Tab-separated table of C-alpha atoms and ligand atoms in Angstrom:
chain	number	residue	atom	x	y	z
A	1	MET	CA	122.189	130.921	129.895
A	2	LYS	CA	121.502	134.564	130.756
A	3	VAL	CA	121.699	135.229	134.471
A	4	LEU	CA	120.713	138.225	136.597
A	5	LEU	CA	122.481	138.437	139.972
A	6	ILE	CA	120.881	140.587	142.667
A	7	GLY	CA	123.071	142.171	145.359
A	8	GLY	CA	126.315	144.096	145.637
A	9	GLY	CA	128.299	142.748	148.596
A	10	GLY	CA	131.206	140.357	148.997
A	11	ARG	CA	128.814	137.406	148.830
A	12	GLU	CA	127.562	138.526	145.427
A	13	HIS	CA	131.052	139.317	144.127
A	14	ALA	CA	132.036	135.731	145.002
A	15	LEU	CA	128.874	134.292	143.402
A	16	GLY	CA	129.407	136.408	140.259
A	17	TRP	CA	133.102	135.444	140.076
A	18	LYS	CA	132.103	131.782	140.209
A	19	ILE	CA	129.128	132.049	137.832
A	20	ALA	CA	131.330	133.908	135.329
A	21	GLN	CA	133.570	130.808	135.088
A	22	SER	CA	130.663	128.677	133.885
A	23	PRO	CA	130.714	127.508	130.246
A	24	HIS	CA	126.896	127.648	130.455
A	25	LEU	CA	126.867	131.429	130.988
A	26	SER	CA	126.165	133.591	127.964
A	27	LYS	CA	125.574	136.878	129.792
A	28	LEU	CA	125.617	138.079	133.397
A	29	TYR	CA	123.509	141.079	134.442
A	30	LEU	CA	123.934	142.747	137.825
A	31	ILE	CA	121.672	144.783	140.126
A	32	PRO	CA	123.251	146.828	141.717
A	33	GLY	CA	126.703	145.142	141.320
A	34	ASN	CA	129.900	146.653	142.729
A	35	PRO	CA	133.267	147.795	141.303
A	36	GLY	CA	134.756	144.308	141.665
A	37	LEU	CA	131.727	142.456	140.384
A	38	ASN	CA	131.199	144.629	137.329
A	39	GLN	CA	134.199	143.100	135.524
A	40	HIS	CA	132.096	139.923	135.276
A	41	GLY	CA	128.843	141.406	133.988
A	42	GLU	CA	126.737	144.380	132.991
A	43	ILE	CA	125.085	146.557	135.621
A	44	LEU	CA	121.403	147.337	135.036
A	45	ASP	CA	120.138	150.670	136.288
A	46	VAL	CA	117.371	149.362	138.539
A	47	SER	CA	117.145	149.615	142.323
A	48	ALA	CA	117.615	146.367	144.296
A	49	ASN	CA	114.528	147.441	146.297
A	50	ASP	CA	112.305	147.709	143.226
A	51	ILE	CA	110.580	144.317	142.884
A	52	PRO	CA	108.488	145.164	139.760
A	53	GLY	CA	111.521	146.938	138.234
A	54	MET	CA	113.801	143.917	138.708
A	55	THR	CA	111.129	141.565	137.362
A	56	ALA	CA	110.609	143.757	134.293
A	57	ALA	CA	114.378	143.988	133.731
A	58	ALA	CA	114.661	140.190	133.833
A	59	GLN	CA	111.887	139.933	131.228
A	60	THR	CA	113.276	142.657	128.972
A	61	HIS	CA	116.716	141.046	128.880
A	62	GLY	CA	115.430	137.497	128.394
A	63	VAL	CA	117.032	136.291	131.606
A	64	ASP	CA	116.882	132.524	132.195
A	65	LEU	CA	117.751	132.556	135.893
A	66	VAL	CA	117.740	135.195	138.626
A	67	VAL	CA	120.102	134.536	141.541
A	68	VAL	CA	119.136	136.502	144.650
A	69	GLY	CA	122.012	137.168	147.069
A	70	PRO	CA	120.493	139.091	150.022
A	71	GLU	CA	117.396	138.368	152.101
A	72	ALA	CA	115.664	141.740	151.714
A	73	PRO	CA	114.303	141.233	148.166
A	74	LEU	CA	113.229	137.679	149.075
A	75	SER	CA	111.362	138.965	152.129
A	76	GLU	CA	109.607	141.466	149.860
A	77	GLY	CA	108.475	138.825	147.369
A	78	LEU	CA	110.985	138.974	144.503
A	79	GLY	CA	110.881	135.170	144.192
A	80	ASP	CA	107.071	135.207	143.950
A	81	ALA	CA	107.079	138.023	141.370
A	82	LEU	CA	109.670	136.339	139.145
A	83	ARG	CA	107.982	132.929	139.244
A	84	ALA	CA	104.619	134.562	138.473
A	85	ALA	CA	106.307	136.058	135.399
A	86	GLY	CA	107.631	132.613	134.397
A	87	ILE	CA	111.268	133.363	135.271
A	88	ALA	CA	113.345	130.849	137.223
A	89	CYS	CA	114.584	132.267	140.499
A	90	PHE	CA	117.211	130.895	142.867
A	91	GLY	CA	115.762	131.876	146.245
A	92	PRO	CA	112.515	131.121	148.082
A	93	ASP	CA	109.113	132.756	147.901
A	94	LYS	CA	108.196	135.253	150.587
A	95	LYS	CA	106.262	132.740	152.709
A	96	PRO	CA	108.934	130.030	153.012
A	97	ALA	CA	111.555	132.795	153.473
A	98	ARG	CA	109.918	133.253	156.874
A	99	LEU	CA	112.354	130.556	158.039
A	100	GLU	CA	114.676	133.581	158.191
A	101	THR	CA	112.323	136.539	158.443
A	102	SER	CA	110.243	135.317	161.404
A	103	LYS	CA	112.001	133.733	164.381
A	104	LYS	CA	108.586	132.608	165.654
A	105	PHE	CA	107.822	130.823	162.356
A	106	MET	CA	111.249	129.168	162.402
A	107	LYS	CA	110.542	127.898	165.936
A	108	GLU	CA	107.107	126.565	164.931
A	109	ILE	CA	108.601	124.661	162.003
A	110	CYS	CA	111.371	123.224	164.186
A	111	ALA	CA	108.768	122.061	166.714
A	112	ALA	CA	106.660	120.433	163.978
A	113	ALA	CA	109.735	118.803	162.416
A	114	GLY	CA	111.275	117.768	165.723
A	115	ALA	CA	114.452	119.711	164.921
A	116	PRO	CA	116.594	120.490	167.991
A	117	THR	CA	116.762	124.182	168.896
A	118	ALA	CA	116.641	126.302	172.054
A	119	SER	CA	113.390	126.096	174.025
A	120	TYR	CA	111.499	129.360	173.707
A	121	GLY	CA	108.412	131.467	174.196
A	122	SER	CA	106.967	134.078	171.857
A	123	PHE	CA	105.450	137.309	173.244
A	124	GLU	CA	103.768	140.566	172.357
A	125	ASP	CA	103.106	141.511	175.957
A	126	LYS	CA	105.939	142.621	178.223
A	127	THR	CA	104.450	141.386	181.509
A	128	ALA	CA	104.076	137.860	180.146
A	129	ALA	CA	107.543	138.090	178.549
A	130	LYS	CA	109.184	139.107	181.831
A	131	ALA	CA	107.418	136.352	183.744
A	132	PHE	CA	108.677	133.762	181.215
A	133	LEU	CA	112.200	135.205	181.388
A	134	LYS	CA	112.401	134.133	185.028
A	135	SER	CA	112.133	130.467	183.996
A	136	PHE	CA	115.711	130.738	182.591
A	137	ASP	CA	119.106	131.268	184.194
A	138	PRO	CA	121.425	133.961	182.770
A	139	PRO	CA	122.624	134.673	180.159
A	140	PHE	CA	119.225	135.577	178.705
A	141	VAL	CA	118.499	135.537	174.965
A	142	ILE	CA	115.934	138.021	173.594
A	143	LYS	CA	115.218	138.298	169.871
A	144	ALA	CA	113.085	140.568	167.727
A	145	ASP	CA	110.789	138.351	165.655
A	146	GLY	CA	111.525	139.993	162.304
A	147	LEU	CA	114.521	141.260	160.318
A	148	ALA	CA	116.449	143.896	162.280
A	149	ALA	CA	119.639	144.322	160.230
A	150	GLY	CA	121.563	141.876	162.426
A	151	LYS	CA	120.869	143.906	165.571
A	152	GLY	CA	117.740	142.112	166.766
A	153	VAL	CA	119.417	139.666	169.178
A	154	VAL	CA	120.369	140.638	172.737
A	155	ILE	CA	122.329	138.260	174.979
A	156	ALA	CA	121.918	139.817	178.445
A	157	GLU	CA	124.017	138.812	181.446
A	158	THR	CA	121.603	140.263	184.011
A	159	LEU	CA	117.848	140.186	184.543
A	160	HIS	CA	117.899	143.990	184.555
A	161	ASP	CA	119.479	144.197	181.059
A	162	ALA	CA	117.164	141.466	179.764
A	163	GLU	CA	114.082	143.327	180.987
A	164	ALA	CA	115.363	146.550	179.447
A	165	ALA	CA	115.767	144.743	176.099
A	166	ILE	CA	112.196	143.432	176.345
A	167	ASP	CA	110.904	146.961	177.085
A	168	ASP	CA	112.883	148.510	174.217
A	169	MET	CA	111.911	145.915	171.625
A	170	LEU	CA	108.213	145.811	172.481
A	171	ALA	CA	108.177	149.637	172.563
A	172	GLY	CA	109.069	149.539	168.852
A	173	GLN	CA	112.886	149.675	168.809
A	174	PHE	CA	112.877	147.833	165.468
A	175	GLY	CA	109.402	148.897	164.334
A	176	ASP	CA	107.217	146.021	163.150
A	177	ALA	CA	110.179	143.632	163.390
A	178	SER	CA	110.021	143.798	167.202
A	179	ALA	CA	106.242	144.008	167.677
A	180	SER	CA	106.665	140.374	168.666
A	181	ILE	CA	109.718	138.896	170.434
A	182	VAL	CA	111.159	135.468	171.153
A	183	ILE	CA	112.811	134.644	174.476
A	184	GLU	CA	114.909	131.503	174.413
A	185	GLU	CA	117.273	129.259	176.277
A	186	PHE	CA	120.976	130.121	175.993
A	187	MET	CA	122.853	127.345	174.192
A	188	ALA	CA	126.504	126.682	175.035
A	189	GLY	CA	128.916	125.317	172.428
A	190	GLU	CA	130.745	126.354	169.288
A	191	GLU	CA	128.998	127.894	166.284
A	192	ALA	CA	129.251	126.773	162.666
A	193	SER	CA	127.421	127.746	159.475
A	194	PHE	CA	126.248	124.923	157.225
A	195	PHE	CA	124.647	125.326	153.811
A	196	VAL	CA	122.490	123.150	151.583
A	197	LEU	CA	120.895	123.740	148.200
A	198	THR	CA	117.356	122.476	147.761
A	199	ASP	CA	114.663	122.516	145.098
A	200	GLY	CA	111.994	121.932	147.741
A	201	ASP	CA	112.407	118.183	147.568
A	202	ALA	CA	115.962	117.082	146.752
A	203	ILE	CA	118.712	118.375	149.049
A	204	LEU	CA	122.327	118.906	148.019
A	205	PRO	CA	124.597	119.493	151.026
A	206	LEU	CA	127.389	122.023	150.538
A	207	ILE	CA	130.119	122.469	153.168
A	208	ALA	CA	130.396	124.263	156.507
A	209	ALA	CA	132.329	127.372	157.473
A	210	GLN	CA	132.887	129.413	160.609
A	211	ASP	CA	132.895	133.172	160.893
A	212	HIS	CA	134.044	135.671	163.497
A	213	LYS	CA	131.150	137.936	164.451
A	214	ARG	CA	132.898	140.264	166.911
A	215	ALA	CA	134.694	143.360	165.635
A	216	TYR	CA	137.992	143.019	167.508
A	217	ASP	CA	140.737	140.505	168.226
A	218	GLY	CA	140.025	137.862	170.850
A	219	ASP	CA	136.356	137.793	169.764
A	220	LYS	CA	135.804	141.054	171.662
A	221	GLY	CA	133.827	144.171	170.860
A	222	PRO	CA	130.487	144.686	169.158
A	223	ASN	CA	128.755	142.156	166.923
A	224	THR	CA	129.219	142.621	163.183
A	225	GLY	CA	128.044	140.841	160.053
A	226	GLY	CA	131.319	138.878	160.244
A	227	MET	CA	134.992	139.992	160.280
A	228	GLY	CA	136.458	136.840	158.795
A	229	ALA	CA	135.671	133.242	157.937
A	230	TYR	CA	137.282	129.936	157.147
A	231	SER	CA	136.442	126.472	155.929
A	232	PRO	CA	136.577	123.610	156.704
A	233	ALA	CA	135.133	124.083	160.184
A	234	PRO	CA	136.917	121.606	162.492
A	235	VAL	CA	133.870	121.445	164.806
A	236	PHE	CA	131.738	120.247	161.888
A	237	THR	CA	132.857	116.610	161.906
A	238	GLU	CA	131.312	113.902	159.717
A	239	LYS	CA	129.112	112.894	162.652
A	240	VAL	CA	127.890	116.475	163.169
A	241	ARG	CA	127.175	116.764	159.461
A	242	GLU	CA	125.119	113.548	159.460
A	243	ARG	CA	123.221	114.621	162.559
A	244	THR	CA	122.550	118.057	161.082
A	245	MET	CA	121.182	116.529	157.885
A	246	GLU	CA	119.049	113.916	159.644
A	247	THR	CA	117.722	115.898	162.621
A	248	ILE	CA	117.464	119.439	161.221
A	249	ILE	CA	117.766	119.911	157.457
A	250	ARG	CA	115.804	116.959	156.077
A	251	PRO	CA	112.850	117.141	158.506
A	252	VAL	CA	112.534	120.912	158.010
A	253	ILE	CA	112.585	120.704	154.196
A	254	GLU	CA	109.992	117.902	154.409
A	255	GLU	CA	107.832	119.900	156.807
A	256	MET	CA	107.861	122.908	154.455
A	257	LYS	CA	106.903	120.677	151.515
A	258	ALA	CA	104.100	119.027	153.524
A	259	ARG	CA	102.699	122.494	154.337
A	260	GLY	CA	102.512	123.369	150.654
A	261	GLU	CA	105.210	126.029	151.076
A	262	PRO	CA	108.235	124.251	149.580
A	263	TYR	CA	111.514	125.945	150.399
A	264	GLN	CA	113.760	126.463	147.393
A	265	GLY	CA	117.238	128.006	147.134
A	266	VAL	CA	120.033	127.860	149.692
A	267	LEU	CA	119.211	127.111	153.292
A	268	TYR	CA	121.775	128.427	155.751
A	269	ALA	CA	121.700	126.724	159.143
A	270	GLY	CA	123.461	128.610	161.937
A	271	LEU	CA	124.333	125.836	164.384
A	272	MET	CA	125.504	125.535	167.974
A	273	VAL	CA	127.573	122.369	168.357
A	274	GLU	CA	128.257	120.796	171.732
A	275	ASN	CA	129.563	117.224	172.199
A	276	GLU	CA	129.169	116.644	168.448
A	277	THR	CA	125.452	117.418	168.770
A	278	PRO	CA	124.141	120.259	166.601
A	279	ARG	CA	121.226	122.490	167.583
A	280	LEU	CA	119.759	125.193	165.405
A	281	VAL	CA	120.426	128.848	166.296
A	282	GLU	CA	118.865	130.348	163.192
A	283	PHE	CA	117.995	129.759	159.574
A	284	ASN	CA	118.763	132.174	156.777
A	285	ALA	CA	117.162	132.103	153.352
A	286	ARG	CA	120.413	133.094	151.624
A	287	PHE	CA	124.120	132.413	151.712
A	288	GLY	CA	126.080	133.797	154.659
A	289	ASP	CA	128.424	136.660	154.067
A	290	PRO	CA	131.414	136.243	154.406
A	291	GLU	CA	130.962	132.434	154.519
A	292	CYS	CA	129.735	132.251	150.896
A	293	GLN	CA	133.027	133.634	149.675
A	294	VAL	CA	135.136	130.840	151.180
A	295	LEU	CA	132.652	128.279	149.837
A	296	MET	CA	132.991	129.677	146.307
A	297	ARG	CA	136.788	129.488	146.542
A	298	LEU	CA	136.636	125.813	147.520
A	299	LEU	CA	134.006	124.673	145.008
A	300	ASN	CA	135.678	122.807	142.145
A	301	SER	CA	132.486	122.227	140.141
A	302	ASP	CA	130.458	124.580	137.983
A	303	LEU	CA	128.030	126.426	140.287
A	304	LEU	CA	125.570	127.626	137.660
A	305	PRO	CA	123.916	124.275	136.765
A	306	ALA	CA	123.386	123.619	140.490
A	307	LEU	CA	121.684	126.981	141.048
A	308	HIS	CA	119.549	126.468	137.950
A	309	ALA	CA	118.608	122.942	139.025
A	310	ALA	CA	117.581	124.167	142.497
A	311	ALA	CA	115.407	126.816	140.854
A	312	THR	CA	113.786	124.390	138.409
A	313	GLY	CA	113.218	121.248	140.481
A	314	THR	CA	115.975	119.070	139.023
A	315	LEU	CA	118.516	119.157	141.837
A	316	SER	CA	118.559	115.372	142.308
A	317	GLU	CA	120.584	115.178	139.063
A	318	VAL	CA	123.400	117.392	140.386
A	319	SER	CA	126.526	116.641	142.392
A	320	LEU	CA	129.337	119.001	143.339
A	321	GLY	CA	133.040	118.468	143.937
A	322	TRP	CA	135.040	120.371	146.540
A	323	SER	CA	138.694	121.170	146.955
A	324	ASP	CA	140.381	119.415	149.845
A	325	GLU	CA	142.288	122.601	150.575
A	326	ALA	CA	141.291	125.152	153.198
A	327	CYS	CA	140.235	128.762	152.618
A	328	ALA	CA	140.473	131.770	154.916
A	329	LEU	CA	139.006	135.243	154.541
A	330	ILE	CA	139.968	138.496	156.257
A	331	VAL	CA	137.500	141.391	156.186
A	332	MET	CA	138.926	144.908	155.893
A	333	ALA	CA	136.402	147.312	157.402
A	334	ALA	CA	136.189	151.083	157.757
A	335	GLU	CA	137.500	152.462	161.063
A	336	GLY	CA	134.484	152.788	163.377
A	337	TYR	CA	132.453	149.896	161.915
A	338	PRO	CA	129.976	148.554	163.064
A	339	GLY	CA	129.298	152.027	164.523
A	340	ALA	CA	129.615	155.275	162.562
A	341	TYR	CA	132.360	155.390	159.912
A	342	GLU	CA	133.457	157.645	157.073
A	343	MET	CA	133.187	156.778	153.412
A	344	GLY	CA	135.192	157.948	150.414
A	345	SER	CA	138.765	157.179	151.544
A	346	ILE	CA	141.138	155.986	148.812
A	347	ILE	CA	142.141	152.317	148.629
A	348	ARG	CA	145.240	151.169	146.722
A	349	GLY	CA	146.882	147.823	146.187
A	350	VAL	CA	143.964	145.534	145.311
A	351	ASP	CA	145.783	144.394	142.148
A	352	SER	CA	148.948	143.570	144.060
A	353	ALA	CA	146.922	141.677	146.676
A	354	ASN	CA	145.275	139.670	143.882
A	355	ALA	CA	148.754	138.911	142.481
A	356	GLN	CA	149.766	137.070	145.681
A	357	PRO	CA	149.651	133.270	145.258
A	358	GLY	CA	146.260	131.840	146.207
A	359	VAL	CA	144.707	135.247	146.936
A	360	VAL	CA	141.434	136.580	145.509
A	361	VAL	CA	139.980	139.889	146.744
A	362	PHE	CA	136.205	140.293	146.770
A	363	HIS	CA	134.717	143.777	146.992
A	364	ALA	CA	131.893	144.711	149.354
A	365	GLY	CA	131.607	148.410	150.302
A	366	THR	CA	133.657	149.968	147.499
A	367	ASP	CA	132.970	152.587	144.861
A	368	GLU	CA	134.874	154.192	142.002
A	369	ARG	CA	135.432	157.937	142.008
A	370	ASP	CA	137.490	159.738	139.353
A	371	GLY	CA	139.207	156.488	138.460
A	372	ALA	CA	140.171	155.723	142.070
A	373	LEU	CA	138.805	152.951	144.275
A	374	VAL	CA	137.217	154.400	147.438
A	375	SER	CA	135.451	153.005	150.482
A	376	ASN	CA	131.678	153.104	150.397
A	377	GLY	CA	130.491	151.036	153.363
A	378	GLY	CA	131.388	149.372	156.661
A	379	ARG	CA	132.765	146.060	155.460
A	380	VAL	CA	134.800	147.134	152.432
A	381	LEU	CA	137.117	144.388	151.126
A	382	ASN	CA	137.393	140.647	151.683
A	383	ILE	CA	140.817	139.090	151.224
A	384	THR	CA	140.498	135.343	150.583
A	385	ALA	CA	143.288	132.801	150.237
A	386	THR	CA	143.476	129.052	149.847
A	387	GLY	CA	146.179	126.777	151.191
A	388	PRO	CA	146.813	123.171	152.202
A	389	ASP	CA	145.444	123.813	155.703
A	390	ILE	CA	143.727	126.619	157.607
A	391	LYS	CA	146.965	127.900	159.106
A	392	SER	CA	148.639	128.404	155.739
A	393	ALA	CA	145.446	129.778	154.159
A	394	VAL	CA	145.212	132.359	156.952
A	395	ALA	CA	148.898	133.285	156.621
A	396	GLN	CA	148.461	133.715	152.873
A	397	ALA	CA	145.319	135.849	153.299
A	398	TYR	CA	147.309	138.170	155.582
A	399	GLU	CA	149.942	138.478	152.802
A	400	GLY	CA	147.086	139.787	150.658
A	401	VAL	CA	146.014	142.203	153.390
A	402	ALA	CA	149.603	143.503	153.643
A	403	ALA	CA	149.523	144.434	149.952
A	404	ILE	CA	146.500	146.733	150.463
A	405	ASP	CA	147.204	150.392	151.186
A	406	TRP	CA	144.166	151.789	153.005
A	407	ARG	CA	144.945	153.727	156.146
A	408	GLN	CA	141.316	154.270	157.158
A	409	GLY	CA	140.671	150.530	157.333
A	410	PHE	CA	141.079	147.962	160.084
A	411	TYR	CA	140.994	144.179	160.284
A	412	ARG	CA	141.303	141.431	162.856
A	413	ARG	CA	144.715	139.830	163.228
A	414	ASP	CA	143.505	136.532	164.709
A	415	ILE	CA	141.134	135.067	162.113
A	416	GLY	CA	140.932	131.292	162.466
A	417	TRP	CA	142.507	131.205	165.939
A	418	ARG	CA	140.222	128.474	167.166
A	419	ALA	CA	140.783	126.245	164.133
A	420	ILE	CA	144.525	126.831	164.033
A	421	GLY	CA	144.672	125.571	167.606
A	422	SER	CA	143.347	122.220	166.350
A	423	THR	CA	144.169	120.154	163.295
A	424	LYS	CA	142.400	120.508	159.959
B	501	LIG	P1	120.877	135.085	165.377
B	501	LIG	O1	120.641	136.380	164.694
B	501	LIG	O2	119.648	134.392	165.845
B	501	LIG	O3	121.832	134.219	164.633
B	501	LIG	O4	121.740	135.439	166.677
B	501	LIG	C1	122.969	136.140	166.572
B	501	LIG	C2	124.011	135.478	167.425
B	501	LIG	O5	123.580	135.437	168.793
B	501	LIG	C3	124.262	134.026	167.054
B	501	LIG	O6	125.161	133.896	166.014
B	501	LIG	C4	124.799	133.485	168.365
B	501	LIG	O7	126.164	133.834	168.512
B	501	LIG	C5	124.009	134.228	169.398
B	501	LIG	N1	122.829	133.464	169.816
B	501	LIG	C6	121.582	133.553	169.307
B	501	LIG	N2	120.739	132.717	169.922
B	501	LIG	C7	121.462	132.075	170.857
B	501	LIG	C8	121.156	131.072	171.853
B	501	LIG	N3	119.907	130.607	172.010
B	501	LIG	N4	122.163	130.632	172.624
B	501	LIG	C9	123.420	131.123	172.490
B	501	LIG	N5	123.762	132.069	171.602
B	501	LIG	C10	122.809	132.538	170.789
B	502	LIG	N1	127.919	135.821	158.437
B	502	LIG	C1	126.628	135.792	158.992
B	502	LIG	C2	125.525	136.109	158.076
B	502	LIG	O1	125.677	136.188	156.871
B	502	LIG	O2	124.419	136.278	158.540
């Protein structure tokens, strides 16, 4: 099978690393790839924003399956374009991808499916929004409707800050993405990320992971795309998993099918769990990053047939086996991230990190310059390690971090603290 993988972050390096192990793979193409990923495939010189260009490249190279890592190309209709050209695509069409790209749509589907989520109101008018706000107690949750590069959610402790967020968003802070906003109830509990594959009908549950969104130790500092992750997630017990499948995942997939907009690909449910009861925070139409990387390390089965089956409507024939080990991941980010940071600093030691037992390093924001590996983004390297439990996986991942020589980088020293406090 010839596969084209879209994306160039840690998530895609992990997907490419796993796909490359498949006996079914004859050739892997990459757009845009990254210096770690390119050892597994051939980079095609097409922009990851160019929907017709990517579709044409898939045709020219006789690709059997396109695997889309990030949400942006899905939100711009890459899935639709590929399917129209007769090419199988892992990832939903633009309309069903609204489960991620429109918070208002996600809420409407949850209401129709009876899936538990925060109560909410949707607004384009600030006077009505502010009046609704007063029906909640602090903290207040205000969200831009559309994609806002992870910055579209404000949790405000005071009415004053909440009103300021409403004013900013409706004044066009995120352009079209915040022309409409959602105000919702604050949910207490512990978060977990759960993933399923689906072909629009059959559903294949994967496993859950937890990430650390804040930049600094103690879960302090600004929100990021994730500074570390681990799996299993102790909060995601068997009961929580059953409840998530029965109250959220299955009814939502059925609702999408009933609307004639079947959802196909991976569905990522961001959950808030309290008293073993899950409620939905958000859906994403793609794998989480960094969560995807720990999932790939724990998957014992061949991933490629499962992705192909999801894309071609044959998922009911597939099952997957998982390691009973744990996996931890430490993100190494550029000093200053998620604010302004410099690029181009030299990174050494990736090979020696990879030589540590159980360690695999996935690249995210890296580049090659004059034969040297340099930083080229905010989140730069992901150091993953497996072990018999989360505590030993975390300790081993930090052994990998210690082997990396990159003075301009930083990382959290407390990844997994919550899980290590409990048993696996
Ligand atoms: P989202 O982009 O919707 O996932 O929101 C980003 C983060 O904000 C989530 O991962 C949660 O930590 C937090 N968050 C969002 N909505 C809520 C809510 N209704 N209650 C509590 N926390 C929330
Ligand atoms: N790690 C969170 C995300 O991928 O959105």
